Tab-separated table of C-alpha atoms in Angstrom:
chain	number	residue	atom	x	y	z
B	1	MET	CA	0.246	-0.095	0.297
B	2	ASP	CA	1.069	3.775	-0.823
B	3	PHE	CA	-0.573	6.646	0.398
B	4	THR	CA	1.136	8.780	-0.905
B	5	PRO	CA	-0.640	11.432	-3.176
B	6	THR	CA	-0.034	11.835	-6.653
B	7	GLU	CA	0.886	15.020	-8.269
B	8	GLU	CA	-2.433	15.536	-9.424
B	9	GLN	CA	-3.952	14.693	-5.707
B	10	ALA	CA	-1.401	16.601	-3.960
B	11	ALA	CA	-2.561	19.957	-6.191
B	12	ALA	CA	-6.123	19.208	-5.924
B	13	ARG	CA	-6.019	19.130	-2.251
B	14	ASP	CA	-3.895	22.090	-1.751
B	15	LEU	CA	-6.358	23.835	-3.952
B	16	ALA	CA	-9.062	23.006	-2.245
B	17	ALA	CA	-7.258	23.729	1.085
B	18	ARG	CA	-6.675	27.303	-0.122
B	19	ILE	CA	-10.145	27.772	-1.052
B	20	PHE	CA	-12.061	26.652	1.960
B	21	GLY	CA	-9.518	28.397	4.221
B	22	ASP	CA	-10.293	31.494	2.325
B	23	LEU	CA	-13.901	31.354	1.909
B	24	SER	CA	-15.196	29.023	4.962
B	25	THR	CA	-14.801	31.333	7.550
B	26	HIS	CA	-16.569	31.637	11.232
B	27	GLU	CA	-18.298	34.743	9.847
B	28	ARG	CA	-19.500	33.416	6.738
B	29	LEU	CA	-20.430	30.149	8.612
B	30	ALA	CA	-22.388	31.792	11.184
B	31	ALA	CA	-24.289	33.763	7.948
B	32	ALA	CA	-25.362	30.721	6.159
B	33	GLY	CA	-27.017	29.460	9.033
B	34	THR	CA	-28.041	26.049	8.302
B	35	GLY	CA	-28.162	26.698	4.403
B	36	SER	CA	-25.143	25.922	1.979
B	37	ASP	CA	-23.021	28.332	0.897
B	38	ALA	CA	-23.351	29.266	-2.834
B	39	GLU	CA	-20.421	31.391	-3.467
B	40	LEU	CA	-18.164	28.879	-2.103
B	41	TRP	CA	-20.143	26.008	-4.097
B	42	LYS	CA	-19.507	27.839	-7.386
B	43	GLU	CA	-15.804	28.590	-6.728
B	44	LEU	CA	-15.322	24.975	-6.286
B	45	CYS	CA	-17.034	23.839	-9.257
B	46	ALA	CA	-15.070	26.827	-11.144
B	47	ALA	CA	-12.036	25.499	-9.872
B	48	GLY	CA	-12.700	22.256	-11.351
B	49	LEU	CA	-12.527	20.197	-8.183
B	50	VAL	CA	-15.680	18.249	-8.722
B	51	ALA	CA	-14.583	17.181	-11.703
B	52	ALA	CA	-11.314	16.781	-10.876
B	53	VAL	CA	-12.560	13.731	-8.663
B	54	ALA	CA	-13.235	11.210	-11.749
B	55	ASP	CA	-9.272	11.600	-12.568
B	56	ILE	CA	-7.679	12.006	-8.823
B	57	GLY	CA	-10.460	8.760	-7.624
B	58	LEU	CA	-11.532	8.059	-4.356
B	59	LEU	CA	-8.242	8.622	-2.312
B	60	GLY	CA	-8.194	12.127	-3.768
B	61	LEU	CA	-11.607	12.697	-2.991
B	62	VAL	CA	-10.751	11.444	0.778
B	63	LEU	CA	-8.025	14.164	0.396
B	64	LEU	CA	-10.295	16.889	-0.456
B	65	LEU	CA	-13.110	16.004	2.196
B	66	GLU	CA	-10.515	16.385	4.564
B	67	GLU	CA	-9.806	19.776	3.804
B	68	GLN	CA	-13.580	20.472	3.814
B	69	GLY	CA	-14.189	19.077	7.196
B	70	ARG	CA	-11.601	21.064	8.929
B	71	THR	CA	-13.273	24.173	8.286
B	72	THR	CA	-16.981	22.342	8.484
B	73	ALA	CA	-17.892	23.838	5.110
B	74	GLN	CA	-21.071	23.849	4.260
B	75	VAL	CA	-21.508	22.794	0.438
B	76	PRO	CA	-22.726	19.424	-0.778
B	77	PHE	CA	-19.038	18.418	-2.145
B	78	ALA	CA	-19.075	14.979	-0.900
B	79	ALA	CA	-22.536	13.823	-1.400
B	80	SER	CA	-22.591	15.034	-5.230
B	81	CYS	CA	-19.104	13.394	-5.740
B	82	VAL	CA	-20.302	9.886	-4.243
B	83	TYR	CA	-23.819	9.692	-5.177
B	84	GLY	CA	-23.121	12.126	-8.527
B	85	LEU	CA	-19.643	11.746	-10.164
B	86	LEU	CA	-18.555	8.229	-8.940
B	87	ALA	CA	-21.682	6.286	-8.749
B	88	VAL	CA	-22.714	7.464	-12.328
B	89	THR	CA	-19.261	7.150	-13.582
B	90	ALA	CA	-19.047	3.297	-12.265
B	91	HIS	CA	-22.589	2.239	-12.650
B	92	GLY	CA	-24.158	4.171	-15.215
B	93	SER	CA	-24.660	3.697	-18.903
B	94	GLN	CA	-22.825	5.467	-21.896
B	95	GLU	CA	-25.813	7.587	-22.149
B	96	GLN	CA	-26.229	8.572	-18.843
B	97	ARG	CA	-22.567	9.511	-18.233
B	98	GLU	CA	-22.523	11.890	-21.207
B	99	ARG	CA	-25.805	13.421	-20.082
B	100	LEU	CA	-24.810	13.941	-16.462
B	101	LEU	CA	-21.301	13.977	-15.480
B	102	PRO	CA	-20.387	17.274	-17.563
B	103	GLY	CA	-23.248	18.892	-15.079
B	104	ILE	CA	-21.966	17.185	-11.747
B	105	GLY	CA	-18.407	18.557	-12.926
B	106	ASP	CA	-19.337	22.161	-13.444
B	107	GLY	CA	-22.060	21.946	-10.189
B	108	THR	CA	-25.472	22.638	-12.056
B	109	VAL	CA	-26.360	18.921	-11.377
B	110	VAL	CA	-26.231	18.282	-7.642
B	111	VAL	CA	-26.936	14.515	-6.585
B	112	SER	CA	-27.711	13.484	-3.131
B	113	GLY	CA	-28.346	10.046	-1.940
B	114	ALA	CA	-30.982	8.208	-0.263
B	115	MET	CA	-29.517	4.943	0.616
B	116	SER	CA	-32.698	4.285	2.691
B	117	GLY	CA	-33.580	1.187	5.498
B	118	PRO	CA	-34.926	-2.227	3.926
B	119	GLY	CA	-38.677	-1.723	1.986
B	120	ALA	CA	-38.341	2.671	2.492
B	121	VAL	CA	-38.829	2.828	-1.228
B	122	ARG	CA	-40.419	0.217	-3.818
B	123	GLU	CA	-41.429	0.307	-7.594
B	124	GLY	CA	-44.995	-0.014	-8.201
B	125	ALA	CA	-45.859	0.270	-11.813
B	126	PRO	CA	-42.642	-0.092	-14.158
B	127	GLY	CA	-40.308	2.834	-13.520
B	128	ARG	CA	-42.293	4.894	-10.845
B	129	LEU	CA	-41.405	4.851	-7.115
B	130	SER	CA	-43.021	5.186	-3.811
B	131	GLY	CA	-41.902	5.749	0.027
B	132	VAL	CA	-40.911	7.872	2.289
B	133	VAL	CA	-36.827	8.689	3.229
B	134	PRO	CA	-37.335	10.720	6.454
B	135	VAL	CA	-33.689	11.989	5.915
B	136	VAL	CA	-31.852	13.012	3.056
B	137	PRO	CA	-28.396	15.310	3.784
B	138	TRP	CA	-28.305	18.176	1.103
B	139	LEU	CA	-31.685	17.296	-0.501
B	140	ARG	CA	-32.688	21.038	-0.515
B	141	ASP	CA	-29.740	21.573	-2.994
B	142	ALA	CA	-30.250	18.769	-5.432
B	143	THR	CA	-31.332	18.491	-8.100
B	144	HIS	CA	-31.301	14.958	-8.460
B	145	VAL	CA	-31.240	12.081	-5.841
B	146	LEU	CA	-29.802	8.573	-5.841
B	147	VAL	CA	-32.537	6.163	-4.518
B	148	ALA	CA	-31.968	2.592	-3.456
B	149	ASP	CA	-35.339	0.739	-3.552
B	150	ASP	CA	-36.575	-2.293	-1.817
B	151	ARG	CA	-34.220	-4.522	-3.920
B	152	HIS	CA	-31.305	-2.961	-4.016
B	153	ARG	CA	-31.502	-1.319	-7.217
B	154	ILE	CA	-30.564	2.188	-8.090
B	155	TRP	CA	-32.565	4.727	-9.604
B	156	LEU	CA	-31.982	8.405	-10.391
B	157	VAL	CA	-34.815	10.845	-8.990
B	158	ARG	CA	-35.350	14.394	-10.034
B	159	THR	CA	-36.024	16.554	-6.993
B	160	THR	CA	-38.877	18.200	-8.888
B	161	GLU	CA	-40.781	15.534	-9.430
B	162	ALA	CA	-40.763	14.432	-5.791
B	163	ALA	CA	-41.956	16.200	-2.545
B	164	CYS	CA	-39.142	17.281	-0.455
B	165	GLU	CA	-39.544	19.030	2.811
B	166	PRO	CA	-36.965	20.377	4.821
B	167	VAL	CA	-35.677	18.649	7.910
B	168	GLU	CA	-33.006	20.507	10.143
B	169	LEU	CA	-30.423	17.940	11.713
B	170	THR	CA	-27.643	18.135	14.111
B	171	ALA	CA	-25.307	19.667	11.562
B	172	PRO	CA	-26.277	21.955	9.006
B	173	TRP	CA	-26.493	19.773	5.930
B	174	SER	CA	-29.696	21.236	4.156
B	175	ALA	CA	-31.198	18.296	4.675
B	176	GLY	CA	-34.899	17.054	3.434
B	177	ARG	CA	-37.226	14.321	3.668
B	178	LEU	CA	-37.877	12.768	0.591
B	179	THR	CA	-41.938	11.568	-0.549
B	180	LEU	CA	-42.267	9.551	-3.509
B	181	ASP	CA	-45.751	8.632	-4.861
B	182	GLY	CA	-45.474	7.052	-8.082
B	183	THR	CA	-42.485	9.615	-8.851
B	184	PRO	CA	-40.898	8.496	-12.112
B	185	GLY	CA	-37.212	7.278	-11.781
B	186	GLU	CA	-34.289	6.257	-13.693
B	187	ARG	CA	-32.632	3.290	-13.296
B	188	LEU	CA	-28.810	3.839	-12.732
B	189	GLY	CA	-27.099	2.018	-15.590
B	190	GLY	CA	-30.454	0.842	-16.886
B	191	PRO	CA	-30.815	-0.098	-21.008
B	192	PRO	CA	-30.975	2.923	-23.593
B	193	GLY	CA	-34.979	3.833	-23.319
B	194	GLU	CA	-34.989	3.324	-19.631
B	195	ARG	CA	-35.265	6.947	-19.014
B	196	TYR	CA	-38.145	7.695	-17.142
B	197	ALA	CA	-37.142	10.836	-15.736
B	198	GLY	CA	-35.567	12.059	-19.244
B	199	GLU	CA	-36.062	15.586	-20.446
B	200	GLY	CA	-36.582	16.828	-23.853
B	201	PRO	CA	-38.857	15.872	-26.816
B	202	ASP	CA	-37.332	12.328	-26.858
B	203	GLU	CA	-38.319	11.384	-23.364
B	204	VAL	CA	-39.362	8.018	-22.986
B	205	GLY	CA	-42.278	7.007	-20.734
B	206	PRO	CA	-42.601	4.130	-18.533
B	207	ASP	CA	-45.253	2.199	-20.684
B	208	GLU	CA	-43.423	3.384	-23.867
B	209	VAL	CA	-40.030	1.449	-23.356
B	210	ASP	CA	-38.068	-0.064	-26.371
B	211	ARG	CA	-36.431	-3.048	-25.505
B	212	GLY	CA	-36.243	-4.250	-29.239
B	213	GLU	CA	-38.558	-7.396	-30.157
B	214	VAL	CA	-39.077	-7.515	-26.056
B	215	ASP	CA	-42.435	-6.771	-24.586
B	216	PRO	CA	-42.127	-4.226	-21.700
B	217	GLY	CA	-44.956	-5.731	-20.203
B	218	GLU	CA	-43.517	-9.057	-19.927
B	219	MET	CA	-39.921	-8.229	-19.278
B	220	ASP	CA	-38.499	-8.720	-15.376
B	221	PRO	CA	-37.039	-5.259	-13.970
B	222	ASP	CA	-33.758	-7.229	-13.690
B	223	GLU	CA	-33.876	-9.379	-16.525
B	224	GLU	CA	-30.716	-8.975	-18.730
B	225	VAL	CA	-31.445	-6.737	-21.892
B	226	PRO	CA	-30.080	-8.314	-25.341
B	227	GLY	CA	-26.935	-6.672	-26.346
B	228	LYS	CA	-26.196	-4.825	-23.020
B	229	GLU	CA	-24.059	-6.470	-19.845
B	230	GLU	CA	-25.875	-5.054	-16.979
B	231	GLN	CA	-24.501	-5.577	-13.444
B	232	ALA	CA	-26.100	-6.798	-10.523
B	233	PRO	CA	-28.314	-4.637	-8.507
B	234	GLN	CA	-25.985	-5.586	-5.159
B	235	ASP	CA	-23.304	-4.987	-6.868
B	236	ALA	CA	-23.992	-1.449	-7.329
B	237	TYR	CA	-25.523	-0.906	-4.376
B	238	ASP	CA	-22.682	-2.165	-2.345
B	239	ASP	CA	-20.022	-0.544	-4.176
B	240	ILE	CA	-21.517	2.985	-3.975
B	241	LEU	CA	-22.735	2.336	0.092
B	242	ALA	CA	-18.749	1.289	0.447
B	243	THR	CA	-17.702	4.590	-1.669
B	244	ALA	CA	-20.162	6.887	0.974
B	245	ARG	CA	-18.772	5.146	3.835
B	246	THR	CA	-15.518	5.521	2.844
B	247	ALA	CA	-15.431	9.308	1.609
B	248	PHE	CA	-17.644	10.565	4.697
B	249	ALA	CA	-14.758	9.033	6.895
B	250	GLY	CA	-12.765	11.212	5.167
B	251	LEU	CA	-14.803	14.135	5.853
B	252	GLN	CA	-14.907	12.839	9.629
B	253	ALA	CA	-11.149	13.144	9.720
B	254	GLY	CA	-10.750	16.497	8.450
B	255	VAL	CA	-13.558	17.477	10.995
B	256	CYS	CA	-11.892	15.810	14.027
B	257	ALA	CA	-8.358	17.013	12.762
B	258	GLY	CA	-10.130	20.820	12.661
B	259	SER	CA	-11.411	20.027	16.051
B	260	LEU	CA	-8.159	19.478	17.633
B	261	ALA	CA	-5.912	21.670	15.616
B	262	ARG	CA	-8.376	24.341	17.518
B	263	ALA	CA	-7.630	22.578	21.116
B	264	VAL	CA	-4.017	22.632	20.644
B	265	GLU	CA	-4.557	26.554	19.695
B	266	TYR	CA	-6.603	27.256	22.799
B	267	THR	CA	-4.696	25.368	25.154
B	268	ASN	CA	-1.395	26.977	24.282
B	269	THR	CA	-2.514	30.348	24.852
B	270	ARG	CA	-4.915	29.865	27.586
B	271	GLU	CA	-3.218	30.223	30.723
B	272	GLN	CA	-3.842	29.482	34.414
B	273	PHE	CA	-1.963	29.665	37.481
B	274	GLY	CA	0.408	31.372	35.195
B	275	ARG	CA	0.880	28.222	32.806
B	276	PRO	CA	-0.557	27.235	29.576
B	277	LEU	CA	-3.177	24.475	29.993
B	278	ALA	CA	-1.261	22.647	27.446
B	279	ALA	CA	1.356	22.137	29.729
B	280	LYS	CA	-0.668	19.733	31.926
B	281	GLN	CA	-0.243	16.042	31.731
B	282	GLY	CA	-4.042	15.482	31.677
B	283	VAL	CA	-4.664	17.784	28.928
B	284	GLN	CA	-1.384	16.345	27.011
B	285	LEU	CA	-3.008	12.865	27.298
B	286	ARG	CA	-6.594	14.058	25.967
B	287	ALA	CA	-4.844	15.405	22.929
B	288	ALA	CA	-2.979	12.680	22.385
B	289	ASP	CA	-5.251	10.750	22.635
B	290	ALA	CA	-7.804	12.171	20.145
B	291	TYR	CA	-4.796	12.529	17.816
B	292	MET	CA	-4.566	8.716	17.925
B	293	ASP	CA	-8.088	8.447	16.964
B	294	THR	CA	-7.949	10.857	13.975
B	295	GLU	CA	-5.112	9.336	12.567
B	296	ALA	CA	-6.459	5.902	12.741
B	297	ILE	CA	-9.734	7.759	10.503
B	298	ARG	CA	-7.375	8.955	8.398
B	299	VAL	CA	-5.594	5.653	7.288
B	300	THR	CA	-8.154	3.507	7.312
B	301	ALA	CA	-9.930	5.864	5.054
B	302	TYR	CA	-6.755	5.962	2.846
B	303	GLU	CA	-6.800	2.351	3.024
B	304	ALA	CA	-10.283	1.624	1.558
B	305	ALA	CA	-10.260	4.198	-0.751
B	306	TRP	CA	-6.670	3.073	-2.383
B	307	ARG	CA	-8.331	-0.243	-2.556
B	308	ARG	CA	-10.994	0.685	-4.486
B	309	ASP	CA	-8.942	2.830	-6.891
B	310	GLU	CA	-6.839	-0.134	-7.391
B	311	GLY	CA	-9.784	-2.500	-8.054
B	312	LEU	CA	-9.463	-4.443	-5.116
B	313	ALA	CA	-11.960	-5.524	-2.684
B	314	TYR	CA	-12.686	-3.206	-0.132
B	315	THR	CA	-16.193	-3.389	1.377
B	316	THR	CA	-14.761	-4.556	4.506
B	317	HIS	CA	-12.422	-1.882	4.605
B	318	ALA	CA	-15.192	0.628	4.331
B	319	LEU	CA	-17.093	-0.834	6.881
B	320	THR	CA	-13.557	-0.759	9.365
B	321	ALA	CA	-12.996	3.092	7.860
B	322	ALA	CA	-17.016	4.090	8.799
B	323	TRP	CA	-16.451	1.958	12.418
B	324	TRP	CA	-13.518	4.377	13.175
B	325	ALA	CA	-15.044	7.326	11.945
B	326	SER	CA	-18.070	6.632	14.155
B	327	GLU	CA	-16.585	5.653	17.772
B	328	ALA	CA	-13.426	7.641	17.152
B	329	GLY	CA	-14.899	10.376	15.600
B	330	GLN	CA	-17.252	10.840	18.854
B	331	ARG	CA	-14.629	10.758	21.175
B	332	VAL	CA	-12.569	13.406	19.458
B	333	VAL	CA	-15.096	16.259	19.219
B	334	HIS	CA	-16.098	15.470	22.436
B	335	THR	CA	-12.379	16.228	23.795
B	336	GLY	CA	-12.108	19.625	21.315
B	337	GLN	CA	-15.026	20.674	23.002
B	338	HIS	CA	-13.746	19.284	26.699
B	339	LEU	CA	-10.171	20.955	25.957
B	340	HIS	CA	-12.121	24.403	25.397
B	341	GLY	CA	-13.160	24.117	29.079
B	342	GLY	CA	-16.205	26.564	29.390
B	343	THR	CA	-15.866	28.091	25.669
B	344	GLY	CA	-16.817	24.914	24.504
B	345	ALA	CA	-19.892	25.242	25.779
B	346	ASP	CA	-20.739	28.515	23.654
B	347	LEU	CA	-23.145	27.522	20.617
B	348	GLU	CA	-21.215	30.405	18.651
B	349	HIS	CA	-17.725	29.034	19.088
B	350	PRO	CA	-16.373	27.367	16.144
B	351	VAL	CA	-15.238	24.205	17.716
B	352	HIS	CA	-19.225	23.540	18.362
B	353	ARG	CA	-19.776	23.482	15.106
B	354	HIS	CA	-17.239	20.687	14.583
B	355	PHE	CA	-18.706	19.008	17.515
B	356	LEU	CA	-22.293	19.089	15.350
B	357	TRP	CA	-20.447	17.605	12.515
B	358	GLY	CA	-18.765	14.701	14.316
B	359	ARG	CA	-21.977	13.936	15.859
B	360	GLN	CA	-23.946	13.817	12.604
B	361	LEU	CA	-21.244	12.004	10.901
B	362	ASP	CA	-20.773	9.287	13.629
B	363	ALA	CA	-24.426	7.941	13.000
B	364	TYR	CA	-24.729	8.132	9.231
B	365	LEU	CA	-24.594	5.007	7.409
B	366	GLY	CA	-24.387	3.351	9.991
B	367	CYS	CA	-23.479	3.804	13.623
B	368	GLY	CA	-20.386	1.795	15.383
B	369	SER	CA	-22.353	-0.765	16.468
B	370	GLU	CA	-24.272	-1.172	13.083
B	371	VAL	CA	-21.093	-1.657	10.978
B	372	LEU	CA	-19.713	-3.532	13.616
B	373	GLN	CA	-22.467	-6.105	13.221
B	374	GLU	CA	-22.406	-5.967	9.587
B	375	LEU	CA	-18.503	-6.466	9.539
B	376	GLY	CA	-18.938	-9.561	11.761
B	377	GLU	CA	-21.361	-11.043	9.736
B	378	LEU	CA	-19.523	-10.724	6.487
B	379	ILE	CA	-16.548	-12.532	8.890
B	380	VAL	CA	-18.932	-15.436	10.059
B	381	SER	CA	-20.035	-16.174	6.545
B	382	GLY	CA	-16.393	-15.955	5.031
B	383	GLU	CA	-17.009	-12.805	2.772
B	384	VAL	CA	-13.906	-11.434	4.157
B	385	GLU	CA	-11.284	-9.668	1.623
B	386	THR	CA	-7.822	-9.950	1.595
């Protein structure tokens, strides 16, 4: 394993650090409230950082998300890259890639993800989805949402064709409640013509799908289409979920690093009885433990991302990263707040924002006990990658 960034990855990381550092300031975040920063999002897209993920891979994305996490920048960067750019690149059809990727890269298409629980979304009539996903992060910013149904098939749904109600989370993630009621969906990687939510005069409805000599009414949704090799739905679902867990672990590593950096700065300048707080052994031990936890999140996220980029199995590695992001992430943001003493209890202090993000991330896509159970089941079944 070699996690040394390539020249392109390092350049993208440095550019992201500069943009986030310049624009995601405490004053701007306070002014944004619980919404996203449209100007920052526009700047990131104009700099080509979203589109660059196609070239620098998941490891490169993890590096960029670390920089976002350090500043808790309120933009849908992780969601649109994971559920949009990487998902469409890996599992979309040629037509979908040509149609969607340019817009995702320039930020005019924003994709969020609803990797819902079992049975939350079902397909009724062909290409029509129904169900409710109570919380979808960055749904209020999204033009499309990637939805997993009860059979783990992946669909793209236009947010303009679904009911989206604002929901406030612990962290300011512009979340929403997604309600689908016979809403048209587009199968990710589906055959040409299976484009229920297409646009323009050539839009094809669910009762007008052209699959050659096959009668659409007699065709099973998962049956292989002549002339097309289609990936099993479970494979696409597992890959997107593992990619998301890896990416958001990288985001958590940045959140923890930012919280710890603020704590170090504070304890080195705040004096008690004529000595900096950082000189006290108890403070040093808490900070050291937090540093080791942050490094554990980072290195496990790097390993999972590197394995995906190298074409190696990485599902259990993504689960490992997610476990560290949940369990260790929670410890680190608590430490960051505790080391600030009474100041850490101030809801307006920047370190509190890291606390909110850390607590939101520790439960996103499965809390520690849930991913540990999932990992244990894979170990018992003998499906552990090497």
